[in-house]
Coordinates of C-alpha atoms in Angstrom, one line a residue:
M389 CA 107.4 42.1 133.2
V390 CA 104.0 41.9 132.0
A391 CA 101.7 39.0 133.0
M392 CA 101.6 36.0 130.7
T393 CA 99.2 36.0 127.9
K394 CA 98.1 33.4 125.4
C395 CA 100.6 34.4 122.9
V396 CA 103.3 36.2 124.7
K397 CA 105.3 34.4 127.4
T398 CA 107.7 37.1 128.4
L399 CA 107.8 41.0 127.8
D400 CA 110.5 42.6 130.1
V401 CA 112.7 45.6 130.1
L402 CA 116.4 45.1 131.2
F403 CA 119.0 47.8 131.7
N404 CA 122.6 47.3 130.5
D405 CA 124.0 48.1 133.9
P406 CA 121.6 46.7 136.5
S407 CA 124.1 47.6 139.3
K408 CA 123.8 51.4 138.4
T409 CA 121.9 52.9 141.4
F410 CA 120.8 56.3 139.7
Y411 CA 121.5 58.4 136.6
C412 CA 122.4 62.0 136.3
S413 CA 121.7 64.5 133.6
G414 CA 123.6 63.7 130.3
D415 CA 123.7 59.9 131.1
K416 CA 122.6 57.3 128.7
V417 CA 119.9 55.1 129.5
A418 CA 120.4 51.9 127.5
G419 CA 119.1 48.4 127.6
R420 CA 117.0 45.8 125.9
I421 CA 113.5 44.5 125.7
I422 CA 113.3 40.7 126.1
V423 CA 110.3 39.0 124.3
E424 CA 109.2 35.3 124.2
V425 CA 106.1 33.9 122.6
S426 CA 104.1 30.6 123.0
Q427 CA 102.9 30.7 119.4
A428 CA 103.7 32.6 116.2
T429 CA 102.8 36.3 116.6
R430 CA 102.8 39.3 114.3
V431 CA 104.2 42.3 115.9
S432 CA 103.5 45.5 113.9
S433 CA 105.8 47.7 116.0
M434 CA 107.8 47.9 119.2
R435 CA 108.0 51.3 120.8
V436 CA 110.2 52.4 123.8
C437 CA 109.3 55.6 125.8
G438 CA 111.4 57.4 128.4
V439 CA 109.1 59.3 130.7
G440 CA 109.8 61.5 133.7
C441 CA 107.2 63.6 135.4
A442 CA 106.4 65.3 138.8
K443 CA 103.0 64.5 140.3
V444 CA 100.9 66.0 143.2
Q445 CA 97.7 64.7 144.3
Y446 CA 95.8 65.4 147.6
S447 CA 92.3 66.3 148.9
K448 CA 91.3 69.6 150.4
G449 CA 87.9 69.1 151.9
K450 CA 85.7 68.1 149.0
Q451 CA 88.1 69.5 146.4
R452 CA 90.6 67.3 144.9
C453 CA 93.9 68.9 143.9
R454 CA 96.1 67.4 141.2
Q455 CA 98.9 68.7 139.1
E456 CA 101.6 67.4 136.9
T457 CA 105.0 68.6 135.4
E458 CA 106.8 66.8 132.7
Y459 CA 110.7 66.6 132.7
L460 CA 111.4 63.8 130.2
K461 CA 109.7 62.7 127.1
Y462 CA 111.4 60.3 124.7
E463 CA 109.9 57.9 122.0
Q464 CA 111.7 55.6 119.8
V465 CA 110.8 52.7 117.4
V466 CA 113.1 49.6 118.0
L467 CA 113.8 47.0 115.5
L468 CA 115.2 43.5 115.8
D469 CA 118.7 42.8 114.5
D470 CA 119.0 40.4 111.5
Q471 CA 115.2 39.7 111.5
P472 CA 113.3 39.9 108.2
I473 CA 110.7 42.6 108.1
D474 CA 107.5 42.7 106.0
A475 CA 106.5 45.2 103.7
D476 CA 104.2 46.8 106.1
G477 CA 107.1 46.9 108.8
S478 CA 105.8 44.2 110.8
V479 CA 107.7 41.0 111.9
I480 CA 106.7 37.5 112.9
L481 CA 108.0 36.1 116.2
R482 CA 108.0 32.3 116.6
P483 CA 108.1 30.2 119.7
G484 CA 111.3 28.8 121.1
N485 CA 113.3 31.8 120.4
K486 CA 114.3 34.7 122.7
Y487 CA 114.0 38.1 121.0
E488 CA 116.0 41.2 122.0
Y489 CA 115.1 44.9 121.0
R490 CA 117.8 47.1 122.0
F491 CA 117.3 50.7 123.0
G492 CA 119.2 53.8 124.2
F493 CA 118.8 57.5 124.8
E494 CA 120.4 60.3 126.6
L495 CA 118.9 62.2 129.4
P496 CA 118.6 66.0 129.1
Q497 CA 121.5 68.2 130.1
E498 CA 122.0 69.7 133.6
G499 CA 119.3 72.1 134.7
Q500 CA 116.4 70.2 133.0
L501 CA 115.8 67.3 135.4
V502 CA 114.8 66.8 138.9
S503 CA 115.8 64.2 141.4
S504 CA 113.5 61.2 141.9
Y505 CA 111.3 61.7 144.9
K506 CA 108.5 59.8 146.6
G507 CA 106.4 61.3 149.2
K508 CA 102.8 60.8 150.8
F509 CA 101.3 63.5 148.4
G510 CA 103.4 63.5 145.5
C511 CA 106.4 61.9 143.5
V512 CA 109.0 62.4 140.8
Q513 CA 109.3 59.4 138.9
Y514 CA 111.3 58.1 135.8
Y515 CA 110.7 55.1 133.8
V516 CA 111.1 53.2 130.5
K517 CA 108.1 51.7 128.9
A518 CA 107.9 49.2 126.1
S519 CA 104.7 48.9 124.1
M520 CA 104.1 46.0 121.8
E521 CA 101.6 46.6 119.1
R522 CA 99.9 43.6 117.3
T523 CA 97.5 43.7 114.5
G524 CA 94.0 43.3 115.8
L525 CA 95.2 42.8 119.4
P526 CA 95.5 44.9 122.4
V527 CA 98.7 46.6 122.9
L528 CA 100.9 44.9 125.5
E529 CA 103.0 47.2 127.8
C530 CA 106.0 46.8 130.4
K531 CA 107.3 49.4 132.6
K532 CA 110.7 49.7 134.5
T533 CA 111.6 52.6 136.7
F534 CA 114.9 54.2 137.2
E535 CA 116.4 56.6 139.7
V536 CA 117.7 60.0 138.9
E537 CA 119.9 62.1 141.2
E538 CA 120.8 65.5 140.1
P539 CA 124.1 66.8 141.4
L540 CA 123.8 69.7 143.8
D541 CA 127.1 71.3 144.6
V542 CA 127.1 73.3 148.0
C543 CA 130.5 75.0 147.3
T544 CA 128.9 78.2 145.7
P545 CA 129.6 81.5 147.3
D546 CA 126.0 81.9 148.3
L547 CA 125.9 78.7 150.2
L548 CA 129.4 79.1 151.6
S549 CA 128.7 82.5 153.3
P550 CA 127.6 82.8 157.0
T551 CA 124.0 83.2 157.9
G552 CA 122.4 84.0 161.3
G553 CA 119.8 86.2 163.0
T554 CA 118.3 87.4 166.3
K555 CA 114.9 87.0 167.8
E556 CA 113.4 88.1 171.1
K557 CA 110.1 87.4 172.8
K558 CA 108.5 89.6 175.6
V559 CA 106.9 87.1 178.3
T560 CA 103.8 87.9 180.3
C561 CA 102.0 86.4 183.2
L562 CA 98.4 87.1 183.5
F563 CA 98.8 89.9 181.3
I564 CA 101.6 91.3 183.5
P565 CA 105.0 92.0 181.7
D566 CA 107.4 89.3 182.9
G567 CA 110.6 90.2 181.2
Q568 CA 111.7 88.8 178.0
V569 CA 113.8 86.0 176.3
S570 CA 116.2 86.6 173.3
L571 CA 118.5 84.5 171.3
T572 CA 121.2 85.3 168.5
A573 CA 122.6 82.5 166.5
K574 CA 125.1 82.2 163.6
I575 CA 126.4 79.4 161.4
D576 CA 129.5 79.6 159.1
R577 CA 127.7 78.4 156.0
R578 CA 124.3 77.3 154.6
G579 CA 125.3 74.3 152.3
F580 CA 126.1 70.8 153.8
C581 CA 126.3 67.2 152.9
E582 CA 125.2 64.2 155.0
G583 CA 127.7 63.3 157.8
E584 CA 129.0 66.9 158.2
D585 CA 128.8 68.9 161.4
I586 CA 127.0 72.2 161.7
C587 CA 128.9 74.4 164.1
I588 CA 126.5 76.9 166.0
N589 CA 127.6 80.0 167.9
A590 CA 124.7 81.3 169.8
K591 CA 123.9 83.6 172.9
F592 CA 120.7 83.2 175.0
E593 CA 119.5 85.6 177.5
N594 CA 116.8 85.2 180.1
T595 CA 115.4 88.2 181.9
C596 CA 111.9 86.7 182.6
S597 CA 111.1 84.7 185.9
R598 CA 110.9 81.2 184.3
I599 CA 113.6 78.8 183.5
V600 CA 114.0 78.3 179.8
V601 CA 115.7 75.5 177.7
P602 CA 117.7 76.2 174.4
K603 CA 117.5 73.7 171.6
A604 CA 118.6 73.1 168.0
A605 CA 117.0 70.7 165.5
I606 CA 117.3 69.8 161.7
Y607 CA 114.0 69.8 160.0
A608 CA 113.0 68.6 156.5
K609 CA 110.3 70.7 154.9
H610 CA 108.1 69.1 152.1
I611 CA 106.0 71.5 150.0
Y612 CA 103.4 70.3 147.6
Q613 CA 101.6 72.7 145.2
A614 CA 98.4 71.9 143.1
D615 CA 95.8 74.0 141.7
G616 CA 97.0 77.0 143.4
R617 CA 96.9 75.4 146.9
T618 CA 100.0 74.7 149.0
K619 CA 100.6 71.8 151.6
V620 CA 103.6 72.0 153.8
F621 CA 104.8 69.5 156.2
L622 CA 107.8 69.5 158.7
K623 CA 109.7 66.4 160.0
K624 CA 112.4 66.6 162.7
L625 CA 115.4 64.7 161.7
S626 CA 118.0 65.4 164.8
S627 CA 118.2 67.6 167.5
V628 CA 120.6 68.8 170.5
R629 CA 119.8 70.8 173.6
G630 CA 121.6 73.0 176.0
N631 CA 121.6 73.7 179.6
H632 CA 118.7 75.4 181.3
V633 CA 119.0 79.1 181.7
I634 CA 117.5 80.5 185.0
S635 CA 116.1 83.9 185.4
G636 CA 118.4 86.8 184.9
M637 CA 121.3 84.6 183.3
C638 CA 122.8 84.0 180.0
D639 CA 124.2 81.2 178.2
A640 CA 126.3 80.8 175.1
W641 CA 127.1 78.0 172.6
Q642 CA 130.7 78.3 171.2
G643 CA 130.8 75.9 168.2
K644 CA 128.1 73.5 169.4
S645 CA 127.5 70.9 166.8
I646 CA 124.8 68.9 165.3
R647 CA 125.5 66.4 162.6
V648 CA 123.7 66.3 159.3
P649 CA 122.1 62.7 159.2
K650 CA 121.9 60.4 156.3
L651 CA 119.3 62.0 153.9
K652 CA 118.4 62.8 150.3
P653 CA 119.5 66.2 148.9
S654 CA 117.4 69.2 148.7
I655 CA 114.9 69.4 145.7
L656 CA 114.8 73.1 144.6
G657 CA 114.2 73.0 140.8
C658 CA 110.7 71.5 140.8
D659 CA 107.7 73.7 140.3
I660 CA 105.2 71.6 142.2
I661 CA 107.4 69.8 144.8
R662 CA 110.0 71.1 146.9
V663 CA 112.2 69.5 149.6
E664 CA 113.9 72.2 151.9
Y665 CA 115.9 71.8 155.0
A666 CA 116.4 74.3 158.0
L667 CA 118.1 74.5 161.2
M668 CA 115.6 75.5 163.9
I669 CA 117.2 77.1 167.0
S670 CA 114.5 77.6 169.7
V671 CA 114.0 78.4 173.3
H672 CA 111.5 76.5 175.4
I673 CA 109.6 78.8 177.6
P674 CA 107.2 77.1 180.1
G675 CA 103.7 78.5 179.7
S676 CA 104.4 80.3 176.4
E677 CA 105.2 79.5 172.8
K678 CA 108.6 78.7 171.8
L679 CA 111.0 81.4 170.6
I680 CA 112.2 80.1 167.2
L681 CA 114.9 81.3 164.9
E682 CA 114.9 79.4 161.4
L683 CA 118.1 79.3 159.5
P684 CA 117.7 77.8 155.9
L685 CA 120.0 74.9 154.9
V686 CA 120.6 73.4 151.6
I687 CA 121.7 69.6 151.5
G688 CA 123.8 68.7 148.5
T689 CA 125.5 65.8 146.8
S690 CA 129.1 67.3 146.8
G691 CA 130.7 70.0 148.8
L692 CA 133.6 70.6 151.1
G693 CA 135.2 67.0 150.4
S694 CA 133.2 64.0 149.6
R695 CA 130.6 62.8 151.9
T696 CA 132.5 59.6 152.8
N697 CA 135.8 61.5 153.5
S698 CA 133.7 64.0 155.7
M699 CA 132.4 61.3 157.8
S700 CA 135.5 59.2 157.9
S701 CA 137.5 62.2 158.9
Q702 CA 135.4 63.1 161.6
D703 CA 134.6 59.7 162.9
G704 CA 138.1 57.9 162.4
S705 CA 139.7 59.6 165.4
V706 CA 136.7 59.0 167.6
S707 CA 136.1 55.4 166.8
N708 CA 139.5 54.2 168.1
A709 CA 139.0 56.2 171.3
S710 CA 135.6 55.8 172.3
M711 CA 133.3 54.4 169.6
S712 CA 134.7 50.9 170.4
W713 CA 132.9 50.8 173.7
V714 CA 129.8 52.9 172.7
S715 CA 127.2 51.5 170.3
L716 CA 125.3 54.3 168.6
R717 CA 123.3 52.0 166.4
M718 CA 123.3 54.5 163.4
P719 CA 121.2 53.6 160.4
S720 CA 123.1 51.8 157.7
V721 CA 121.0 52.8 154.8
P722 CA 119.8 56.5 154.0
P723 CA 116.1 57.1 154.5
T724 CA 113.9 57.8 151.5
Y725 CA 111.8 60.9 151.2
C726 CA 108.8 58.8 152.0
D727 CA 110.5 57.9 155.3
L728 CA 110.9 61.6 156.1
D729 CA 107.1 62.1 155.5
T730 CA 105.9 59.7 158.2
P731 CA 104.8 60.9 160.8
L732 CA 104.2 64.4 159.6
T733 CA 104.5 66.9 162.3
P734 CA 103.9 70.6 161.8
L735 CA 106.3 72.7 163.6
L736 CA 104.1 74.8 165.9
D737 CA 102.6 71.7 167.1
D738 CA 105.9 70.2 168.0
F739 CA 106.1 69.0 171.6
D740 CA 109.1 67.1 173.1
E741 CA 108.6 64.7 176.1
D742 CA 111.8 66.0 177.5
D743 CA 110.8 69.6 177.4
S744 CA 111.2 69.9 181.2
P745 CA 113.2 73.0 181.8
V746 CA 115.2 71.6 184.6
F747 CA 115.3 67.8 184.3
I748 CA 116.6 66.4 181.0
T749 CA 116.8 62.9 179.8
V750 CA 120.2 61.4 179.3
P751 CA 120.6 59.3 176.2
A752 CA 120.8 55.5 177.1
F753 CA 124.0 54.0 175.6
Q754 CA 124.8 50.5 175.6
F755 CA 128.3 49.8 177.0
Q756 CA 130.3 46.7 176.3
P757 CA 131.6 44.7 179.5
P758 CA 135.0 46.0 180.5
P759 CA 138.1 43.9 179.3
V760 CA 139.2 41.0 181.5
Y761 CA 142.2 41.8 183.6
T762 CA 144.5 40.4 186.2
E763 CA 146.6 41.9 188.9
V764 CA 150.0 40.7 190.0
E765 CA 151.0 42.1 193.5
E766 CA 154.8 41.7 194.4
G767 CA 156.3 41.7 197.9
Y768 CA 156.9 45.1 199.6
N769 CA 160.4 46.1 199.8
G770 CA 160.0 49.8 200.8
N771 CA 159.6 51.0 197.3
T772 CA 156.3 51.8 195.5
Q773 CA 155.2 48.9 193.3
M774 CA 153.2 49.1 190.2
L775 CA 150.4 46.7 189.6
Q776 CA 150.7 44.9 186.3
V777 CA 147.4 45.1 184.3
C778 CA 147.1 42.9 181.2

C-alpha cells in the first residue's frame, strides 16, 4: 500500500487467494487493485505490470559488479466495471466509494521461470505493480511481491544413477614421505528431497603415521555472476563423522546415513545466480590439508515419494520407540536462501572445533525424566517372584 496523499487515501494490490504460498509456471496470478480517494480525482489510466527478474550486485575492490536477467514482463491496462468513461478514456473517482480494478495474467510455461531467491549479493524477485496515472499529477505506484517455486523432479535417469569417486593424498613430515591417506565413496543417486537420507558406502585407508578422522557434510554452494566475474560461497548444512583411523588401519562405512535438512530446492536454470548442493566426504589429517571428495547433489521439490511421506515413513517407527524421550529440537520452518548465506564460509577455510583425531564431542541430548513406577514385593515361597512394575 502506498503512503497517503492529499487526494488518494488507499492504493493497494490484493491477490484473490492470499493463502497461496507460491506460484508455479502456468499458474494464473489474479487479484484486484483497491482505490479510495479523499476528494474527486480524475484518473487517466490504471496499469498493472507483472515483473520477474534476477539481480546480482556486489563490489570487487573499487569495481562495482551489477547484472540483471528478466524472466517475466507483463503489462495490462485495467478498467473499472460499470463506471462511466470519458471520451479521453479517463474516469472520475469520488470520495466515499471503494473502487476495485481487477487483473489477471498467466505465468510463462515450464522452463521459462526461475524460483524466487534472496541472498546476500543477489535475488530473484516477482511482483505485481499498479500504476495510477493522473492528469497533471505524479504517477502513484503500489507493489506486491509473490513467490515462485519451479517444480524440480529428481526422478530422472541422470539423477537416479549412482555416483562416487576415489581420492588419495600423500603425506609428508618435514619433506620426508610419511605414507598416504585414501578414500573411496559412493552414493546410490544424486537427486534427493528434504527429509530423505543419503546412504554412504565408503572405505578409508591410512598408511601414514597420524590418526585421521573421516567426515561427511552437506554443503550449499551459492554462485553469483556479474560483469564476467564470479563470487562463490559455501555453507555447511549438516554433517556426520566416523571413528578415528589409526596408522596402518582401514575403516569402512556401510550405508552410513546423513539426512537432507529442510531447505530450498536447487536453482540451476538462472544465468547469473545458481544454488547447488554437494556431499563433501573428507578425511581430517593433523598437520596437513583435508582430503576431500565432492559428490554433487540436486535437491528437488518431488522425487521418490513426497517429502512429507518420506519424512513420516522414516520418522514414524523411530518416534514411538525413541523420539518420545529424546528432544532433537528440529526447526519447524524451512530456512530461506538468505539464512543459508549467513555466515558465509569458504570450504578450504572450514575448521571444526571437534576436529581432534582421537577425542570427539558427544551431542548433548535432553532426556525427559523416567516414568514414575512402584514395586510390589510378595513373600518368598521358594519360587521365583516377579516384581510388578506399573
